[in-house]
Amino acid sequence: MAVQAGASIEPDRRRILIGAGAVLAGVNHQANAATKGTTMLTRAIPSSGEAMPVVGFGTWQTFDIGTDRAERALRRQVLETLFEAGGRMIDSSPMYGRAEAVVGDLLAEMGARDKAFLATKVWTSGEKAGIAQMQASASKLRAPTIDLMQIHNLVDWRTHLKTLRAWKEAGRFRYIGITHYTVPALDALADILSTEKLDFVQMGYSLAQRAAERRLLPMALERGVAVIANQPFDSGGMFARIKGKPLPAWAGDFECTSW
């Protein structure tokens, strides 16, 4: 749903918020259950129509752990909770230390690779270095086919994009994308989407940081690119803002019962 600046709108918050959610996803506004028996909403990946649950999780710091059994058991609980709720996406990167290997080990231990949508990144300069790093990621994740490979923080993106396209064509990646987490990089991401064919774009976005709405999100919608929002709670800042505060009465207009 698009609203022109200065235009009056009907004060129906439920309709507005549902419509806005569709725009942010850059896809159609039909929400479906992620899996039978769950209530998690999905959005279709524009380039394929594949349904993707709207909530996933990142592995930065939290999955960068060693071999301690107790620590790994806690991470396994995180994965189990995600799958039980109907979620699929797990986002990682070589930048995140041992996170890829921990995810790969736990999924193998659980026999749950088919439940996960594995997204990781290439984060280095040079074609050969990029190839070596992506091969290492596939090995650590124990995933001959990676669901989504992204170019991390625009590092040497032109070089890596050629490899990503070739490997997608060969079936080694199902989808390809590009990422950055800072506000100054949003215009660069939008410029790339305007000229390059990609399946996904990932950026920092939250109620506290809405700069992506100005250009990048509309560009993603126009170009049919799926959106991954990282830092959705402003790196924890959103929780501090609402701690101890009641929900506004209008939250009930769209059946929201908790922060």
Short mmCIF file of C-alpha atoms in Angstrom, two decimals:
data_model
loop_
_atom_site.label_atom_id
_atom_site.label_comp_id
_atom_site.label_asym_id
_atom_site.label_seq_id
_atom_site.Cartn_x
_atom_site.Cartn_y
_atom_site.Cartn_z
CA MET A 1 0.00 0.00 0.00
CA ALA A 2 1.43 3.37 -0.98
CA VAL A 3 0.29 6.74 0.38
CA GLN A 4 1.33 9.99 -1.27
CA ALA A 5 2.83 12.69 0.92
CA GLY A 6 0.16 15.01 2.21
CA ALA A 7 -2.71 12.68 1.29
CA SER A 8 -5.42 11.95 3.86
CA ILE A 9 -5.88 8.34 4.85
CA GLU A 10 -8.68 6.42 6.53
CA PRO A 11 -7.73 5.92 10.22
CA ASP A 12 -8.02 2.15 10.06
CA ARG A 13 -4.80 1.09 11.77
CA ARG A 14 -5.31 -2.61 11.15
CA ARG A 15 -5.61 -2.10 7.38
CA ILE A 16 -2.72 0.37 7.30
CA LEU A 17 -0.36 -1.81 9.30
CA ILE A 18 -1.12 -4.96 7.36
CA GLY A 19 -0.63 -3.06 4.12
CA ALA A 20 2.63 -1.53 5.31
CA GLY A 21 3.93 -4.98 6.20
CA ALA A 22 3.36 -6.11 2.64
CA VAL A 23 5.28 -3.13 1.28
CA LEU A 24 8.22 -3.78 3.60
CA ALA A 25 8.45 -7.37 2.47
CA GLY A 26 8.40 -6.25 -1.16
CA VAL A 27 5.90 -8.98 -1.96
CA ASN A 28 2.18 -9.71 -2.10
CA HIS A 29 0.10 -9.07 1.00
CA GLN A 30 -1.23 -12.59 1.48
CA ALA A 31 -0.02 -14.08 4.76
CA ASN A 32 0.06 -17.85 5.11
CA ALA A 33 0.94 -20.24 7.90
CA ALA A 34 4.61 -21.16 7.71
CA THR A 35 3.90 -24.82 8.32
CA LYS A 36 0.78 -26.80 9.10
CA GLY A 37 -0.29 -26.24 12.69
CA THR A 38 1.72 -23.05 13.21
CA THR A 39 0.69 -19.43 13.10
CA MET A 40 3.86 -17.78 11.82
CA LEU A 41 3.17 -15.57 8.84
CA THR A 42 5.04 -15.97 5.58
CA ARG A 43 5.89 -13.78 2.63
CA ALA A 44 6.72 -15.00 -0.84
CA ILE A 45 10.27 -14.57 -2.13
CA PRO A 46 9.54 -12.44 -5.21
CA SER A 47 12.00 -14.15 -7.55
CA SER A 48 10.54 -17.62 -6.94
CA GLY A 49 7.26 -17.42 -5.05
CA GLU A 50 8.68 -19.66 -2.29
CA ALA A 51 7.01 -18.93 1.06
CA MET A 52 9.40 -17.67 3.75
CA PRO A 53 8.46 -17.30 7.44
CA VAL A 54 8.76 -13.66 8.46
CA VAL A 55 10.95 -14.34 11.53
CA GLY A 56 14.41 -15.89 11.48
CA PHE A 57 17.57 -15.21 13.45
CA GLY A 58 21.16 -14.15 13.08
CA THR A 59 24.16 -15.90 14.61
CA TRP A 60 26.58 -13.02 15.24
CA GLN A 61 28.23 -13.48 18.66
CA THR A 62 25.49 -15.78 19.98
CA PHE A 63 26.64 -18.84 17.99
CA ASP A 64 30.36 -18.00 18.05
CA ILE A 65 31.11 -20.56 20.74
CA GLY A 66 33.43 -23.49 21.23
CA THR A 67 32.73 -27.16 21.87
CA ASP A 68 31.35 -26.84 25.41
CA ARG A 69 28.37 -29.22 25.60
CA ALA A 70 26.25 -27.03 27.84
CA GLU A 71 26.70 -24.00 25.60
CA ARG A 72 25.88 -26.01 22.50
CA ALA A 73 22.80 -27.48 24.16
CA LEU A 74 21.48 -23.97 24.68
CA ARG A 75 21.98 -23.14 21.00
CA ARG A 76 20.24 -26.36 20.05
CA GLN A 77 17.25 -25.17 22.08
CA VAL A 78 17.25 -21.95 20.05
CA LEU A 79 17.10 -23.94 16.81
CA GLU A 80 14.38 -26.21 18.17
CA THR A 81 12.31 -23.20 19.22
CA LEU A 82 12.70 -21.62 15.79
CA PHE A 83 11.54 -24.74 13.98
CA GLU A 84 8.69 -25.42 16.40
CA ALA A 85 7.39 -21.89 15.79
CA GLY A 86 7.50 -22.42 12.03
CA GLY A 87 10.69 -20.41 11.37
CA ARG A 88 13.40 -21.42 8.92
CA MET A 89 15.98 -18.72 8.20
CA ILE A 90 19.35 -18.85 9.93
CA ASP A 91 21.72 -16.07 8.89
CA SER A 92 25.48 -16.34 9.38
CA SER A 93 28.84 -15.19 7.98
CA PRO A 94 32.55 -16.06 8.08
CA MET A 95 32.81 -12.76 9.97
CA TYR A 96 30.98 -14.41 12.88
CA GLY A 97 33.87 -16.60 13.99
CA ARG A 98 32.78 -20.19 14.67
CA ALA A 99 29.06 -19.58 14.11
CA GLU A 100 28.82 -21.34 10.75
CA ALA A 101 30.47 -24.48 12.09
CA VAL A 102 28.29 -24.53 15.20
CA VAL A 103 25.13 -24.20 13.11
CA GLY A 104 26.29 -26.95 10.77
CA ASP A 105 27.19 -29.30 13.63
CA LEU A 106 23.89 -28.77 15.44
CA LEU A 107 21.72 -29.19 12.36
CA ALA A 108 23.54 -32.43 11.54
CA GLU A 109 23.14 -33.64 15.11
CA MET A 110 19.41 -32.83 14.97
CA GLY A 111 18.90 -34.23 11.48
CA ALA A 112 17.28 -30.90 10.70
CA ARG A 113 19.03 -29.55 7.62
CA ASP A 114 15.80 -29.78 5.62
CA LYS A 115 14.03 -27.57 8.16
CA ALA A 116 16.52 -24.72 7.79
CA PHE A 117 16.93 -21.98 5.21
CA LEU A 118 20.67 -21.34 5.46
CA ALA A 119 21.93 -17.88 4.61
CA THR A 120 25.57 -16.89 4.85
CA LYS A 121 27.95 -14.43 3.24
CA VAL A 122 31.23 -13.85 1.46
CA TRP A 123 33.40 -11.32 3.28
CA THR A 124 36.80 -10.92 1.66
CA SER A 125 38.49 -9.33 -1.36
CA GLY A 126 39.52 -11.05 -4.57
CA GLU A 127 37.97 -13.80 -6.67
CA LYS A 128 40.16 -16.66 -5.41
CA ALA A 129 39.81 -15.62 -1.78
CA GLY A 130 36.04 -15.37 -2.21
CA ILE A 131 35.80 -18.82 -3.76
CA ALA A 132 37.91 -20.35 -0.99
CA GLN A 133 35.83 -18.66 1.69
CA MET A 134 32.51 -19.79 0.21
CA GLN A 135 33.79 -23.34 -0.14
CA ALA A 136 34.81 -23.23 3.52
CA SER A 137 31.34 -21.93 4.49
CA ALA A 138 29.63 -24.81 2.66
CA SER A 139 31.89 -27.27 4.47
CA LYS A 140 31.29 -25.73 7.92
CA LEU A 141 27.54 -25.57 7.36
CA ARG A 142 27.60 -29.12 5.95
CA ALA A 143 25.54 -27.79 3.08
CA PRO A 144 26.57 -28.68 -0.48
CA THR A 145 23.78 -26.30 -1.51
CA ILE A 146 23.44 -23.04 0.41
CA ASP A 147 20.01 -21.46 0.29
CA LEU A 148 21.23 -17.85 0.20
CA MET A 149 24.72 -16.50 -0.39
CA GLN A 150 25.15 -12.78 0.22
CA ILE A 151 27.97 -10.31 -0.36
CA HIS A 152 28.72 -9.01 3.11
CA ASN A 153 28.86 -5.24 3.63
CA LEU A 154 29.51 -4.61 -0.09
CA VAL A 155 33.09 -5.92 0.17
CA ASP A 156 34.45 -6.31 -3.41
CA TRP A 157 30.87 -6.86 -4.54
CA ARG A 158 31.45 -6.61 -8.30
CA THR A 159 34.04 -9.40 -8.19
CA HIS A 160 31.97 -11.71 -6.01
CA LEU A 161 28.71 -11.12 -7.87
CA LYS A 162 30.14 -12.88 -10.93
CA THR A 163 30.94 -15.97 -8.83
CA LEU A 164 27.57 -15.88 -7.07
CA ARG A 165 25.73 -15.86 -10.37
CA ALA A 166 27.81 -18.71 -11.78
CA TRP A 167 27.34 -20.84 -8.65
CA LYS A 168 23.63 -20.14 -8.55
CA GLU A 169 23.39 -21.30 -12.16
CA ALA A 170 25.31 -24.44 -11.18
CA GLY A 171 22.90 -25.12 -8.29
CA ARG A 172 25.35 -24.43 -5.47
CA PHE A 173 23.27 -21.47 -4.27
CA ARG A 174 19.50 -21.20 -4.49
CA TYR A 175 19.42 -17.41 -4.05
CA ILE A 176 21.94 -14.56 -4.05
CA GLY A 177 21.95 -11.20 -2.33
CA ILE A 178 23.87 -8.28 -0.89
CA THR A 179 24.05 -6.70 2.56
CA HIS A 180 25.07 -3.75 4.70
CA TYR A 181 24.04 -2.68 8.17
CA THR A 182 24.76 1.08 8.22
CA VAL A 183 22.59 4.02 7.17
CA PRO A 184 25.26 5.60 4.90
CA ALA A 185 25.33 2.41 2.80
CA LEU A 186 21.60 2.42 2.03
CA ASP A 187 21.93 4.50 -1.13
CA ALA A 188 24.71 2.26 -2.43
CA LEU A 189 22.47 -0.78 -1.90
CA ALA A 190 19.62 0.95 -3.72
CA ASP A 191 21.93 1.85 -6.61
CA ILE A 192 23.01 -1.77 -6.95
CA LEU A 193 19.42 -3.04 -6.90
CA SER A 194 18.52 -0.56 -9.63
CA THR A 195 21.00 -2.12 -12.06
CA GLU A 196 21.72 -5.68 -10.88
CA LYS A 197 19.39 -8.67 -10.64
CA LEU A 198 19.45 -10.02 -7.08
CA ASP A 199 17.09 -12.14 -5.00
CA PHE A 200 17.70 -10.59 -1.57
CA VAL A 201 18.91 -7.42 0.09
CA GLN A 202 19.71 -7.13 3.81
CA MET A 203 19.91 -3.90 5.77
CA GLY A 204 19.51 -2.47 9.25
CA TYR A 205 15.90 -1.52 9.85
CA SER A 206 13.73 -0.99 12.92
CA LEU A 207 11.12 1.38 14.32
CA ALA A 208 14.05 3.38 15.68
CA GLN A 209 15.96 3.45 12.36
CA ARG A 210 13.65 3.89 9.39
CA ALA A 211 16.00 5.46 6.83
CA ALA A 212 15.61 2.45 4.51
CA GLU A 213 12.04 3.55 3.86
CA ARG A 214 13.19 6.59 1.88
CA ARG A 215 14.73 4.80 -1.08
CA LEU A 216 15.94 1.25 -0.51
CA LEU A 217 12.65 -0.42 0.45
CA PRO A 218 10.74 1.16 -2.46
CA MET A 219 13.56 0.06 -4.79
CA ALA A 220 13.36 -3.49 -3.46
CA LEU A 221 9.61 -3.51 -4.03
CA GLU A 222 9.98 -2.13 -7.55
CA ARG A 223 12.70 -4.62 -8.48
CA GLY A 224 11.11 -7.67 -6.84
CA VAL A 225 13.87 -8.20 -4.26
CA ALA A 226 13.19 -9.91 -0.93
CA VAL A 227 14.16 -7.95 2.18
CA ILE A 228 15.96 -9.14 5.31
CA ALA A 229 15.86 -6.59 8.14
CA ASN A 230 18.69 -6.94 10.63
CA GLN A 231 18.85 -5.12 13.99
CA PRO A 232 15.02 -5.16 14.10
CA PHE A 233 15.05 -4.20 17.79
CA ASP A 234 17.77 -1.54 17.36
CA SER A 235 20.41 -3.85 18.86
CA GLY A 236 18.28 -4.14 22.01
CA GLY A 237 17.55 -0.44 22.29
CA MET A 238 13.85 -0.94 21.58
CA PHE A 239 13.45 -3.11 24.68
CA ALA A 240 14.86 -0.38 26.91
CA ARG A 241 12.34 2.10 25.50
CA ILE A 242 9.27 0.00 26.31
CA LYS A 243 10.40 -1.66 29.55
CA GLY A 244 7.65 -1.35 32.13
CA LYS A 245 5.32 0.49 29.77
CA PRO A 246 1.85 -0.75 28.82
CA LEU A 247 0.82 -1.32 25.22
CA PRO A 248 -1.10 1.57 23.66
CA ALA A 249 -4.82 0.91 23.38
CA TRP A 250 -4.70 0.94 19.58
CA ALA A 251 -2.49 -2.17 19.57
CA GLY A 252 -5.70 -4.11 19.91
CA ASP A 253 -6.77 -2.85 16.49
CA PHE A 254 -4.44 -5.43 14.92
CA GLU A 255 -4.73 -8.06 17.66
CA CYS A 256 -1.37 -7.28 19.26
CA THR A 257 -1.24 -8.34 22.93
CA SER A 258 2.43 -7.90 23.86
CA TRP A 259 5.45 -5.84 22.94
#
